[in-house]
CSV table of C-alpha atoms and ligand atoms in Angstrom, one decimal:
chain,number,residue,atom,x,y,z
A,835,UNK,CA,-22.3,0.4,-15.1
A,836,UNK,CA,-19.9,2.4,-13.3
A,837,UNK,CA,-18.4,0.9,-9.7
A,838,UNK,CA,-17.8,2.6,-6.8
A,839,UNK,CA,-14.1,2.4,-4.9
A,840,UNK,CA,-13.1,3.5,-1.4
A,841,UNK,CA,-9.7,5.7,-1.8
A,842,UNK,CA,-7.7,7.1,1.1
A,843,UNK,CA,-5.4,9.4,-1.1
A,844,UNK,CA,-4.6,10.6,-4.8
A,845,UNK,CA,-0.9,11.6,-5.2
A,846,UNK,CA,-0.2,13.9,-8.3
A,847,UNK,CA,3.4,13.9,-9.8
A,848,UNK,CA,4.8,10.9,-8.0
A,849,UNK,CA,8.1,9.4,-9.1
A,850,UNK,CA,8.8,6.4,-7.2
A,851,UNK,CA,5.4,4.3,-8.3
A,852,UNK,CA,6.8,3.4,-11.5
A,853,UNK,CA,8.1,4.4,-14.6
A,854,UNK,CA,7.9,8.4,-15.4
A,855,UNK,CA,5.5,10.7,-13.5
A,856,UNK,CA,3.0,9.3,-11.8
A,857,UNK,CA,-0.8,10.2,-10.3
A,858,UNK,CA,-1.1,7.2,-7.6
A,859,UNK,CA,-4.1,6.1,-6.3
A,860,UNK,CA,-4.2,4.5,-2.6
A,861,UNK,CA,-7.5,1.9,-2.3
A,862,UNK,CA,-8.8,1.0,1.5
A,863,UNK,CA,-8.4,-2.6,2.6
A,864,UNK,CA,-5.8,-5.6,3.2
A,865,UNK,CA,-6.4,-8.8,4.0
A,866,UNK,CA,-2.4,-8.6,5.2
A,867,UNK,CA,-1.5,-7.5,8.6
A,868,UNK,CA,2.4,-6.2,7.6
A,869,UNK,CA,4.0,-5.5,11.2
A,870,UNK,CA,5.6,-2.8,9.4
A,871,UNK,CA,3.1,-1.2,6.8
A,872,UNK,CA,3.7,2.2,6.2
A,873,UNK,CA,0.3,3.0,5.0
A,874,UNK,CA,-2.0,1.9,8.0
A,875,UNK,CA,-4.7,4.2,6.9
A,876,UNK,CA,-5.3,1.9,3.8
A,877,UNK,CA,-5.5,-1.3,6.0
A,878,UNK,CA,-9.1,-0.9,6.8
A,879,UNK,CA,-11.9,-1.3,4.6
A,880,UNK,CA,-13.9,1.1,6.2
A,881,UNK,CA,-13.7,4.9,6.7
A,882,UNK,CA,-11.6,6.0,9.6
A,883,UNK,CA,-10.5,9.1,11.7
A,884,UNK,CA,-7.1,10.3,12.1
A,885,UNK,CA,-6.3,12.6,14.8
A,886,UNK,CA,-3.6,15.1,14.5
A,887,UNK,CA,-3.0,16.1,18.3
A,888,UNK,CA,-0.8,18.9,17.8
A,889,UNK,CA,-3.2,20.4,15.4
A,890,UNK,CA,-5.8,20.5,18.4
A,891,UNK,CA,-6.8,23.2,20.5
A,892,UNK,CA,-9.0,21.0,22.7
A,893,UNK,CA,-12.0,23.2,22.2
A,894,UNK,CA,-14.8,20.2,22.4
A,895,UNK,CA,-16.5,20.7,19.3
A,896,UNK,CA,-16.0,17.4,17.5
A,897,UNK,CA,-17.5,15.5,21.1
A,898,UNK,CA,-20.9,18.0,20.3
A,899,UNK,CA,-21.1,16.8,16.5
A,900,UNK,CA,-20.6,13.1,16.8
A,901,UNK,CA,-23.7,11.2,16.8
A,902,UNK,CA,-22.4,7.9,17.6
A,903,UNK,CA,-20.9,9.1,21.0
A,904,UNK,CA,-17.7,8.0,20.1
A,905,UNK,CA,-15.7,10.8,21.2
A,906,UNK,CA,-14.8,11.3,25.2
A,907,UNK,CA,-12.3,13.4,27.0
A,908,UNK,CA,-10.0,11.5,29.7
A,909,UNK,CA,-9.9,14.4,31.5
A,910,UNK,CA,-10.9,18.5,31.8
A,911,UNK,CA,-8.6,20.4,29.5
A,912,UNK,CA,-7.2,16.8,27.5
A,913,UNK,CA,-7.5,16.2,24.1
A,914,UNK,CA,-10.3,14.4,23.0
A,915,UNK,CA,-10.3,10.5,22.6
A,916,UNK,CA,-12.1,8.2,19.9
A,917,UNK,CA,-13.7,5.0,21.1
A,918,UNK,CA,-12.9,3.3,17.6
A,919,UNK,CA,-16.1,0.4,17.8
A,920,UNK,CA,-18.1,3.0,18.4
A,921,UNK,CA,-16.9,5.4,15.4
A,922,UNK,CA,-19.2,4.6,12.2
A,923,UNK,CA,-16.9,7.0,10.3
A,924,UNK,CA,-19.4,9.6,9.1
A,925,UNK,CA,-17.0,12.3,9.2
A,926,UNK,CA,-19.1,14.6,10.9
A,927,UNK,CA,-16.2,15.7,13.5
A,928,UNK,CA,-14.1,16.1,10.5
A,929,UNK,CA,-16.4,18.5,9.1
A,930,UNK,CA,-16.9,20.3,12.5
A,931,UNK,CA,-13.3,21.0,13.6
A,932,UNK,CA,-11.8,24.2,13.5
A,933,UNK,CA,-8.1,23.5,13.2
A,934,UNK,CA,-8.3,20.1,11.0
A,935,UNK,CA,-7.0,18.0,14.1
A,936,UNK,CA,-9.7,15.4,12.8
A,937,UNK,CA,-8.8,14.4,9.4
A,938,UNK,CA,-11.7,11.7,7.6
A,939,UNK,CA,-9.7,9.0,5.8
A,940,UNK,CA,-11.8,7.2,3.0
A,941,UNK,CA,-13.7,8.9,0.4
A,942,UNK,CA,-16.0,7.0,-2.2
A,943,UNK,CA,-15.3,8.1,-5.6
A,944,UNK,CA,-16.7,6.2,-9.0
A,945,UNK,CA,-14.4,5.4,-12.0
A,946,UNK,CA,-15.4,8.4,-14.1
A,947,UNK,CA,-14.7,10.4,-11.8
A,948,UNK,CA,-11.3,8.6,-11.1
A,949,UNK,CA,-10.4,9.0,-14.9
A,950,UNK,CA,-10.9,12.5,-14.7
A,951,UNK,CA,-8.2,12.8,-12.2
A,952,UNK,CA,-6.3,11.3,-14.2
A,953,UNK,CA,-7.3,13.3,-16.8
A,954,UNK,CA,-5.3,16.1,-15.5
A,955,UNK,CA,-2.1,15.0,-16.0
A,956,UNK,CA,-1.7,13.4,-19.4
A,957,UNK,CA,0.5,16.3,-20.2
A,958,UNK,CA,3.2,14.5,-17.4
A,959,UNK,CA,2.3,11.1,-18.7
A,960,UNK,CA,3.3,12.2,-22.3
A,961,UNK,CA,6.2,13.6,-21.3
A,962,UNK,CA,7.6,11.5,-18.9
A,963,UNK,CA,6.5,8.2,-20.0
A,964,UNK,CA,4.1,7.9,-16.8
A,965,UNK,CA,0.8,6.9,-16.0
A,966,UNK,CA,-1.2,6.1,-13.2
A,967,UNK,CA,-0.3,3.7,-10.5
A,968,UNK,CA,-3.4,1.8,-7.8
A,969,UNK,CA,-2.3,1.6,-4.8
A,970,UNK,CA,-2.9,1.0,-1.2
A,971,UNK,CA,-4.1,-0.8,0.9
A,972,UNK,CA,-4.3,-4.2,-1.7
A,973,UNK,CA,-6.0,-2.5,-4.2
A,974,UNK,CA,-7.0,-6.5,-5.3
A,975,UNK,CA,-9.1,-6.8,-2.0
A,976,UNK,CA,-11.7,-4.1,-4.4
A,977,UNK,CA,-11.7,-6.1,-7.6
A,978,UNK,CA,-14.1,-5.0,-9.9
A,979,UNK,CA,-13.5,-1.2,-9.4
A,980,UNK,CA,-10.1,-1.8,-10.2
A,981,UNK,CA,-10.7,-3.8,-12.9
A,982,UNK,CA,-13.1,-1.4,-14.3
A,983,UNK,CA,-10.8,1.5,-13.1
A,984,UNK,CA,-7.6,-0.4,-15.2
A,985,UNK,CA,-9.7,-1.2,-18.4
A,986,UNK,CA,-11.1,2.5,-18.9
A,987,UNK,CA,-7.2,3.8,-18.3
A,988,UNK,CA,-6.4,1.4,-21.4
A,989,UNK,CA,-9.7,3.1,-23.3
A,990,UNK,CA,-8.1,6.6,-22.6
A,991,UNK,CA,-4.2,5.2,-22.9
A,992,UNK,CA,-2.5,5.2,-19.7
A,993,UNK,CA,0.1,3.5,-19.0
A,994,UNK,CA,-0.8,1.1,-15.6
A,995,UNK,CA,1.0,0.2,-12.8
A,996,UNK,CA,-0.4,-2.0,-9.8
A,997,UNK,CA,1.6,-2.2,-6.7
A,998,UNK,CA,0.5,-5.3,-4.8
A,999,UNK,CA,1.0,-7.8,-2.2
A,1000,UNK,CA,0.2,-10.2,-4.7
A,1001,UNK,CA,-2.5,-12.1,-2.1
A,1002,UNK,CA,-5.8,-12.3,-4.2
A,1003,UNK,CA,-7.4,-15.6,-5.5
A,1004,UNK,CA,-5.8,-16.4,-8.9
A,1005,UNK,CA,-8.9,-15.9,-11.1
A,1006,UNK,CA,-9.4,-12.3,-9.5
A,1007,UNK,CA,-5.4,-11.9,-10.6
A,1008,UNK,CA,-6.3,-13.3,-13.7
A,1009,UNK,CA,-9.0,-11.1,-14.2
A,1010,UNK,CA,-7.2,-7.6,-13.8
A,1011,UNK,CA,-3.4,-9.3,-14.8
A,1012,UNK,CA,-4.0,-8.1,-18.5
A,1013,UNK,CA,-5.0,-4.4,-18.2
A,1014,UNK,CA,-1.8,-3.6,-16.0
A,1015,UNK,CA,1.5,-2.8,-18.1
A,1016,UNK,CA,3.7,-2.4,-15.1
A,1017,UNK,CA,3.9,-4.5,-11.4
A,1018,UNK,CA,5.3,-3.3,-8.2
A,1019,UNK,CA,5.1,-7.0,-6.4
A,1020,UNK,CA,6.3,-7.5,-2.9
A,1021,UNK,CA,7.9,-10.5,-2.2
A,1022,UNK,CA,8.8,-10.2,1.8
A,1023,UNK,CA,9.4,-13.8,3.6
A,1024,UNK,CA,10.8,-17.2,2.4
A,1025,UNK,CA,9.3,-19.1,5.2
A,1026,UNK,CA,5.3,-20.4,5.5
A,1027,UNK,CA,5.6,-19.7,9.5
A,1028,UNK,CA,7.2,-16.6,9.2
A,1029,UNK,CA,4.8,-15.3,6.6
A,1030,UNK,CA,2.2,-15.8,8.7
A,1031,UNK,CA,3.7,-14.5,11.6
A,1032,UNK,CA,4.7,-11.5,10.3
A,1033,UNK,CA,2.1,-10.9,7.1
A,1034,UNK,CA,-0.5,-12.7,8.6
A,1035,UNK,CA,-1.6,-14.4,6.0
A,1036,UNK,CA,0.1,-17.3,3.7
A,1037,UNK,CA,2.5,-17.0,1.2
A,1038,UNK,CA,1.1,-19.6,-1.3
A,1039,UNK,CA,-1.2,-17.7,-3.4
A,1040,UNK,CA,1.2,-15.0,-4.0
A,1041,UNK,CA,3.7,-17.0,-5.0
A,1042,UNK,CA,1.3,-18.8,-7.1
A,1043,UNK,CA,0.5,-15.1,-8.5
A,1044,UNK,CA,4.0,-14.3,-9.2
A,1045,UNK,CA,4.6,-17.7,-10.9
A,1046,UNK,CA,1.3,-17.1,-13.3
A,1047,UNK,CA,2.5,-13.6,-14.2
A,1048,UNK,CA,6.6,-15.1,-14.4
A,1049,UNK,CA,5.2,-17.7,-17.1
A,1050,UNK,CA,2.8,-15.2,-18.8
A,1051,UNK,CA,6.5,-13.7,-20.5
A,1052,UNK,CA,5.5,-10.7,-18.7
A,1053,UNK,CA,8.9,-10.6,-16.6
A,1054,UNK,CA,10.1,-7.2,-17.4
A,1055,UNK,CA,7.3,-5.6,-17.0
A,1056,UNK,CA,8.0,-6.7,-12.8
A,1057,UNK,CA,9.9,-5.2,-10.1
A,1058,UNK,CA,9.7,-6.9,-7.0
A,1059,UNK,CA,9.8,-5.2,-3.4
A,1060,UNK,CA,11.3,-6.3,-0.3
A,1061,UNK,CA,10.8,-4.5,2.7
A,1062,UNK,CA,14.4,-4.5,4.5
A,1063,UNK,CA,13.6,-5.0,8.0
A,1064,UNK,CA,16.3,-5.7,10.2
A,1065,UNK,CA,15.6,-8.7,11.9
A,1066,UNK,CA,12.9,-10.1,10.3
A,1067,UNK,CA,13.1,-10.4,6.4
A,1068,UNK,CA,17.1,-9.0,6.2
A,1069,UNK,CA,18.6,-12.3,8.2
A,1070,UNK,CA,21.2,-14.6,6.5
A,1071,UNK,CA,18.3,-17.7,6.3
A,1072,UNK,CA,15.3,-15.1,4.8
A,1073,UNK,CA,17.7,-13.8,2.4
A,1074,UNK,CA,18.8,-17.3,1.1
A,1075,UNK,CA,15.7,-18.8,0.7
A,1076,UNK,CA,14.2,-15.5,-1.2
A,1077,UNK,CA,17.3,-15.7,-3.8
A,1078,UNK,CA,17.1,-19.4,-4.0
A,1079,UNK,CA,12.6,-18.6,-4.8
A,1080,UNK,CA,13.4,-15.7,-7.1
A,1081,UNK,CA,16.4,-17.4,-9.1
A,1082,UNK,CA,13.7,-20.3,-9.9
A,1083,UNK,CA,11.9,-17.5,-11.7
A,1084,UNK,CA,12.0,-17.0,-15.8
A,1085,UNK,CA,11.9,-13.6,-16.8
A,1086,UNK,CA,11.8,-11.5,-13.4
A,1087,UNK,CA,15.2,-10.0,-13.0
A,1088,UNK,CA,14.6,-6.8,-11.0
A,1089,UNK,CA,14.1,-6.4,-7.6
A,1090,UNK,CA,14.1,-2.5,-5.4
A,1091,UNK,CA,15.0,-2.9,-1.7
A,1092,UNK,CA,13.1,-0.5,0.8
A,1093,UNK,CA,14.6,0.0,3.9
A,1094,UNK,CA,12.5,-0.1,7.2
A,1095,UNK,CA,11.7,3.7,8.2
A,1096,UNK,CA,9.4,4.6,11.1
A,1097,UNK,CA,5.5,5.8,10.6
A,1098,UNK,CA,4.8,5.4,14.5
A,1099,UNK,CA,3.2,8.7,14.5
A,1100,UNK,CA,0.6,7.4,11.7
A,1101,UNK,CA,-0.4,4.1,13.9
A,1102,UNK,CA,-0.9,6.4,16.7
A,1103,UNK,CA,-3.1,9.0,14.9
A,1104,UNK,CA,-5.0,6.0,14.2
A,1105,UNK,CA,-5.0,4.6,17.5
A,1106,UNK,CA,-3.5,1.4,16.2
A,1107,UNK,CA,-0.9,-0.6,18.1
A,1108,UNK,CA,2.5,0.1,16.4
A,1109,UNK,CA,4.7,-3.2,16.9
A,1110,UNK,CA,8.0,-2.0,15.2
A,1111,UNK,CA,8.4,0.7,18.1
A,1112,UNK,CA,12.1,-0.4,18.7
A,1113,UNK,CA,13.3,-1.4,15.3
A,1114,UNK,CA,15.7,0.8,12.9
A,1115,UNK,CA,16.9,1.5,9.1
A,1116,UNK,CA,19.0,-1.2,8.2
A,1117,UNK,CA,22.6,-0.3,8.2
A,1118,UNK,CA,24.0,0.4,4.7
A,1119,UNK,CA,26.1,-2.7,5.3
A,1120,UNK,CA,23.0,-4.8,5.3
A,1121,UNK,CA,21.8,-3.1,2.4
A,1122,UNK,CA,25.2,-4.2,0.6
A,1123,UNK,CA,24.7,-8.0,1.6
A,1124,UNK,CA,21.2,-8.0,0.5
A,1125,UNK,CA,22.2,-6.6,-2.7
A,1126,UNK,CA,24.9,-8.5,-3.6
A,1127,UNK,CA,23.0,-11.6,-2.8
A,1128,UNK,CA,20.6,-10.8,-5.7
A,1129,UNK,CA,22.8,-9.4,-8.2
A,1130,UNK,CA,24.9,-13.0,-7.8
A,1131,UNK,CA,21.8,-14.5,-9.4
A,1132,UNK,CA,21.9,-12.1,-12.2
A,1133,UNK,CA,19.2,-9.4,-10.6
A,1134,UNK,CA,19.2,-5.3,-11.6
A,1135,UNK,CA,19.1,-4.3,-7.9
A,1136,UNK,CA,17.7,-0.8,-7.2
A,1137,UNK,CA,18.3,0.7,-3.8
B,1158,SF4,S1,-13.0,19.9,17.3
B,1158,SF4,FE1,-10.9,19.7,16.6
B,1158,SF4,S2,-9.7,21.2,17.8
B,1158,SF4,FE2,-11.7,20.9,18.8
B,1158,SF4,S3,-11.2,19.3,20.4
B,1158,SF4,FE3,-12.0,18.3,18.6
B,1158,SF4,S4,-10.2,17.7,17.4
B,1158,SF4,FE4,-9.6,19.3,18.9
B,1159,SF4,S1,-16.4,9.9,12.2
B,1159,SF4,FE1,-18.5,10.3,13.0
B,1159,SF4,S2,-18.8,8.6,14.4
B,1159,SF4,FE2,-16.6,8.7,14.1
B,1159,SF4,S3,-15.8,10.0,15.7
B,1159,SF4,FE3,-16.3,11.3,14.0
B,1159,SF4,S4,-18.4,12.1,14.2
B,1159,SF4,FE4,-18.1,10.3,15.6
């Protein structure tokens, strides 16, 4: 049996998804609500449209094509509008655009055909000691096409990474924990309020992961994430109580720290309310303190 996933993106040749060269795969749907994502195309489950305004010569087309009359012009000579409850995401207006201002973001794609992208670049893998890395989006929140995808990368030999949230029920962690070599695991805010606030969601089960993959003696095989947003995970309290959290682990000793950068235009081709509208990159001084926090408790710090 062969399962079905719902991608938003392959990357070829990417370096920053773990070890060596990379082909990344980026799976639709969170269950977290990140103020700051920088991928809001994978947060839906669903298929969605992206509009790419300054791509558009406002000729009406895609308003003919759609069959959900979701598309509607504010006014004569404006750019066209997408009523997004209406939008069943066929891709029709995609299809039918001249200039590619409508761009169709989900595809469905099976886990042969998946390996055979992969396929293409065992030469880099070889050479670089890469792999393939799932991505997203949680690519937990579609568990058994990535547990089928991981296991037939093992068959073939491809190195794994899995870049995660780390929020998933601990049997579906379980479940895929063994057929990834590498983890890219964000750990974001100390506090059970602030998580919420900020995430959405609670930070129990993904701690809970992290522990269960800490004790498994898998430690080096970890790199943990944090988001450096000034204001909200970078203050002096956050800070403390993620050091004091991550010296309590066994083997986990490295951590990469990714500054805040701006992807307003992204939430706005997706007609999503961007909240981080008046927040910047962390000052390099920050970065510093942040830094030299973790290395204290005997953490290889990449920046
Ligand atoms: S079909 Fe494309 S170019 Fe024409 S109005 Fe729609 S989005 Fe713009
Ligand atoms: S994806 Fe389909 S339903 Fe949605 S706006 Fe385009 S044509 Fe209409």
């Amino acid at each position: 049996m062969t399962y079905n996933g719902l991608i938003f993106d392959i990357k070829r040749f990417a370096v920053h998804d773990g070890p060596g060269i990379r082909t990344t795969v980026f799976m639709k749907g969170c269950p977290l609500r990140c103020w700051w994502c920088h991928n809001p195309e994978g947060i839906s489950p669903k298929n969605e449209i992206m509009f790419f305004e300054y791509k558009c010569m406002r000729c009406r087309t895609c308003a003919g094509v759609c069959p959900a009359g979701a598309i509607f012009f504010e006014n004569e000579g404006g750019f066209p509008r997408i009523e997004r409850s209406l939008c069943i995401g066929c891709g029709i207006c995609a299809d039918a655009c001249p200039t590619n201002a409508m761009r169709l973001v989900g595809r469905v794609i099976n886990v042969e055909e998946l390996i055979k992208e992969f396929e293409r670049d065992v030469l880099f893998y070889d050479k670089s000691g890469g792999g393939v890395t799932f991505s997203g989006g949680e690519p937990l929140s579609q568990p058994h096409f990535l547990k089928e995808a991981l296991k037939r990368c093992k068959e073939h030999g491809f190195h794994t990474a899995l870049d995660t949230s780390g929020f998933a029920p601990r049997d579906t962690f379980e479940e895929v924990m063994d057929y990834v070599d590498f983890f890219l695991f964000d750990l974001k805010l100390a506090r059970e309020d602030e998580h919420k606030k900020y995430t959405g969601v609670s930070n129990e089960p993904i701690r809970e992961n992290l522990r269960l993959l800490d004790e498994s003696g898998r430690g080096k095989d970890v790199l943990l994430r944090l988001p450096v947003i000034p204001g909200i995970t970078d203050t002096n309290e956050n800070i403390e109580g993620l050091v004091e959290f991550a010296s309590s682990l066994k083997d986990i000793r490295q951590i990469e720290l990714l500054p805040f950068h701006d992807v307003s235009e992204k939430y706005a081709r997706l007609s999503r309310e961007y909240k981080m509208l008046d927040y910047s990159a962390p000052p390099p001084a920050t970065m510093k303190r942040i830094r030299e926090a973790f290395e204290k408790i005997g953490f290889n710090v990449k920046a």
